[in-house]
Coordinates of C-alpha atoms in Angstrom, one line a residue:
M1 CA 37.7 26.6 120.7
K2 CA 39.5 24.5 123.2
I3 CA 43.0 25.5 122.1
L4 CA 42.4 29.2 122.8
K5 CA 41.4 28.5 126.5
T6 CA 45.0 28.1 127.5
R7 CA 47.7 30.7 127.4
S8 CA 49.9 28.3 125.4
G9 CA 47.3 27.8 122.8
L10 CA 46.7 31.5 122.5
S11 CA 50.5 32.1 122.2
W12 CA 50.7 29.6 119.3
L13 CA 47.8 31.2 117.5
I14 CA 49.4 34.7 117.8
A15 CA 52.7 33.3 116.7
G16 CA 51.1 31.7 113.6
V17 CA 49.3 34.9 112.6
L18 CA 52.5 37.0 113.0
T19 CA 54.5 34.4 111.0
A20 CA 51.9 34.5 108.2
T21 CA 51.9 38.3 108.1
C22 CA 55.7 38.4 107.9
A23 CA 55.8 35.8 105.2
F24 CA 53.3 37.8 103.1
S25 CA 55.4 40.9 103.6
A26 CA 58.5 39.1 102.5
L27 CA 56.7 38.1 99.3
A28 CA 55.6 41.6 98.7
Q29 CA 59.2 43.1 98.8
Q30 CA 62.1 42.3 96.6
S31 CA 65.7 43.4 96.7
V32 CA 66.8 45.1 93.5
T33 CA 70.1 45.9 91.8
F34 CA 70.5 48.1 88.8
T35 CA 73.5 47.8 86.6
S36 CA 74.7 49.4 83.4
P37 CA 76.8 47.7 80.8
D38 CA 80.5 48.3 81.7
D39 CA 81.4 51.8 80.6
A40 CA 78.8 51.6 77.8
F41 CA 77.4 55.1 78.2
K42 CA 78.7 58.6 78.8
L43 CA 77.1 58.3 82.2
N44 CA 76.7 54.9 83.9
N45 CA 74.9 53.8 87.1
T46 CA 74.9 51.1 89.7
A47 CA 72.2 51.1 92.5
T48 CA 70.7 48.8 95.1
G49 CA 67.6 49.0 97.1
T50 CA 64.1 47.4 97.4
V51 CA 60.9 47.3 95.5
S52 CA 57.5 46.7 97.1
R53 CA 53.8 47.1 96.3
T54 CA 52.0 49.8 98.2
G55 CA 48.4 49.9 97.1
P56 CA 48.3 51.1 93.5
F57 CA 52.0 51.8 93.4
L58 CA 55.4 50.1 93.2
T59 CA 57.6 51.8 95.7
V60 CA 61.2 51.7 94.7
R61 CA 63.8 52.7 97.3
L62 CA 67.4 53.2 96.3
D63 CA 69.6 53.0 99.3
Q64 CA 72.9 53.0 97.4
H65 CA 73.3 54.8 94.1
V66 CA 76.5 55.7 92.3
M67 CA 76.9 57.3 88.9
W68 CA 80.1 57.6 87.0
H69 CA 81.3 59.2 83.8
G70 CA 82.9 57.0 81.2
D71 CA 86.6 57.4 80.6
K72 CA 86.3 57.5 76.8
Y73 CA 84.1 60.6 76.8
V74 CA 86.0 63.9 77.2
E75 CA 83.2 66.4 77.7
P76 CA 81.5 66.7 81.1
T77 CA 77.9 65.6 81.5
D78 CA 75.1 67.7 83.0
V79 CA 72.6 65.5 84.8
I80 CA 69.0 66.8 84.6
G81 CA 67.4 64.1 86.7
F82 CA 66.5 60.4 87.1
K83 CA 63.5 58.2 87.3
V84 CA 62.5 54.5 87.5
S85 CA 60.2 52.7 85.1
V86 CA 58.7 49.3 84.7
A87 CA 60.0 47.8 81.4
G88 CA 59.0 44.9 79.2
H89 CA 59.3 43.7 75.6
N90 CA 57.1 45.2 72.9
E91 CA 55.6 43.3 69.9
K92 CA 58.9 43.5 68.0
G93 CA 60.8 41.9 70.9
R94 CA 62.6 45.1 71.8
W95 CA 62.6 46.3 75.4
E96 CA 60.8 49.6 76.2
P97 CA 59.9 51.4 79.4
G98 CA 56.2 51.5 80.4
R99 CA 54.9 53.2 83.6
S100 CA 57.4 55.5 85.2
S101 CA 57.9 57.5 88.4
G102 CA 58.2 61.2 88.3
L103 CA 61.6 62.7 87.5
V104 CA 63.8 63.4 90.5
P105 CA 65.5 66.6 89.4
S106 CA 69.2 67.0 89.9
A107 CA 71.8 69.6 89.0
Y108 CA 75.0 67.5 88.9
R109 CA 77.9 68.0 86.5
I110 CA 80.2 65.1 86.3
R111 CA 83.5 64.9 84.5
R112 CA 85.5 62.2 82.8
G113 CA 86.5 59.5 85.2
E114 CA 84.5 61.0 88.1
S115 CA 82.0 59.1 90.3
K116 CA 79.2 60.7 92.3
Q117 CA 77.3 59.0 95.2
L118 CA 73.7 60.0 95.3
P119 CA 71.6 60.3 98.4
P120 CA 68.9 57.6 99.1
S121 CA 65.7 58.2 97.1
T122 CA 62.2 56.8 96.8
F123 CA 60.2 56.5 93.6
L124 CA 56.4 55.7 93.2
I125 CA 55.4 54.0 90.0
P126 CA 51.6 53.8 89.3
I127 CA 50.6 50.2 88.6
D128 CA 46.8 50.4 88.8
G129 CA 45.2 48.7 85.9
L130 CA 48.2 46.4 85.2
S131 CA 47.2 42.8 85.3
S132 CA 50.6 41.3 85.7
L133 CA 54.3 42.1 86.3
S134 CA 55.3 38.8 84.7
D135 CA 58.3 39.2 82.4
K136 CA 58.8 42.8 83.6
W137 CA 61.8 44.5 85.2
L138 CA 62.8 47.9 86.4
V139 CA 64.9 50.5 84.5
L140 CA 66.8 53.4 86.2
T141 CA 66.9 56.2 83.6
M142 CA 69.3 59.1 83.9
V143 CA 68.3 62.1 81.9
I144 CA 71.2 64.2 80.7
K145 CA 71.8 67.3 78.6
H146 CA 72.7 66.2 75.0
G147 CA 73.4 69.1 72.6
A148 CA 70.4 71.4 72.7
G149 CA 68.1 68.6 74.0
E150 CA 68.1 65.6 76.3
G151 CA 69.7 62.2 76.2
F152 CA 69.1 59.1 78.3
T153 CA 71.3 56.4 79.8
Y154 CA 69.9 53.2 81.4
A155 CA 70.6 50.7 84.2
H156 CA 68.5 47.5 84.3
S157 CA 67.3 45.3 87.2
D158 CA 66.5 41.6 87.2
K159 CA 63.0 40.5 86.5
L160 CA 60.3 41.3 89.1
K161 CA 58.7 38.6 91.1
V162 CA 55.2 37.9 90.0
E163 CA 54.0 37.9 93.6
M164 CA 54.4 41.7 93.7
L165 CA 50.9 42.2 92.4
R166 CA 49.1 40.2 95.1

């Protein structure tokens, strides 16, 4: 190849390969924001981070995560843990979580009107065998004590980019 015989030609080739690699990486990563309906639950969340594909996993990294207790609920809330799931619509048109990360345990107690900033965390969601992420999004689920059992509150992301499965 004549173009590779010069330093200039080799430099252009290397620059092209690096640009293509960076462009592919950008397609494989998406910024993500989780939001709850305004004060809809006893425990609400807002979080931001990134989601990317790493082999047979979606890797979700929450860089900023704040939970807060709704003002209309008097009793404190005990937080058991939290996880991230891929969600979609079922046959009846209702949303439901599908594949999930493991539960990150926590031992927080949060009272009426309080907010708690959580440390950064990373979640792995297995996606092997899934043919598409089209029309899917992520859900941040908080597991709380509710009576003698468990309850759940949710914060949703925007839809995932289809390129994530490449």
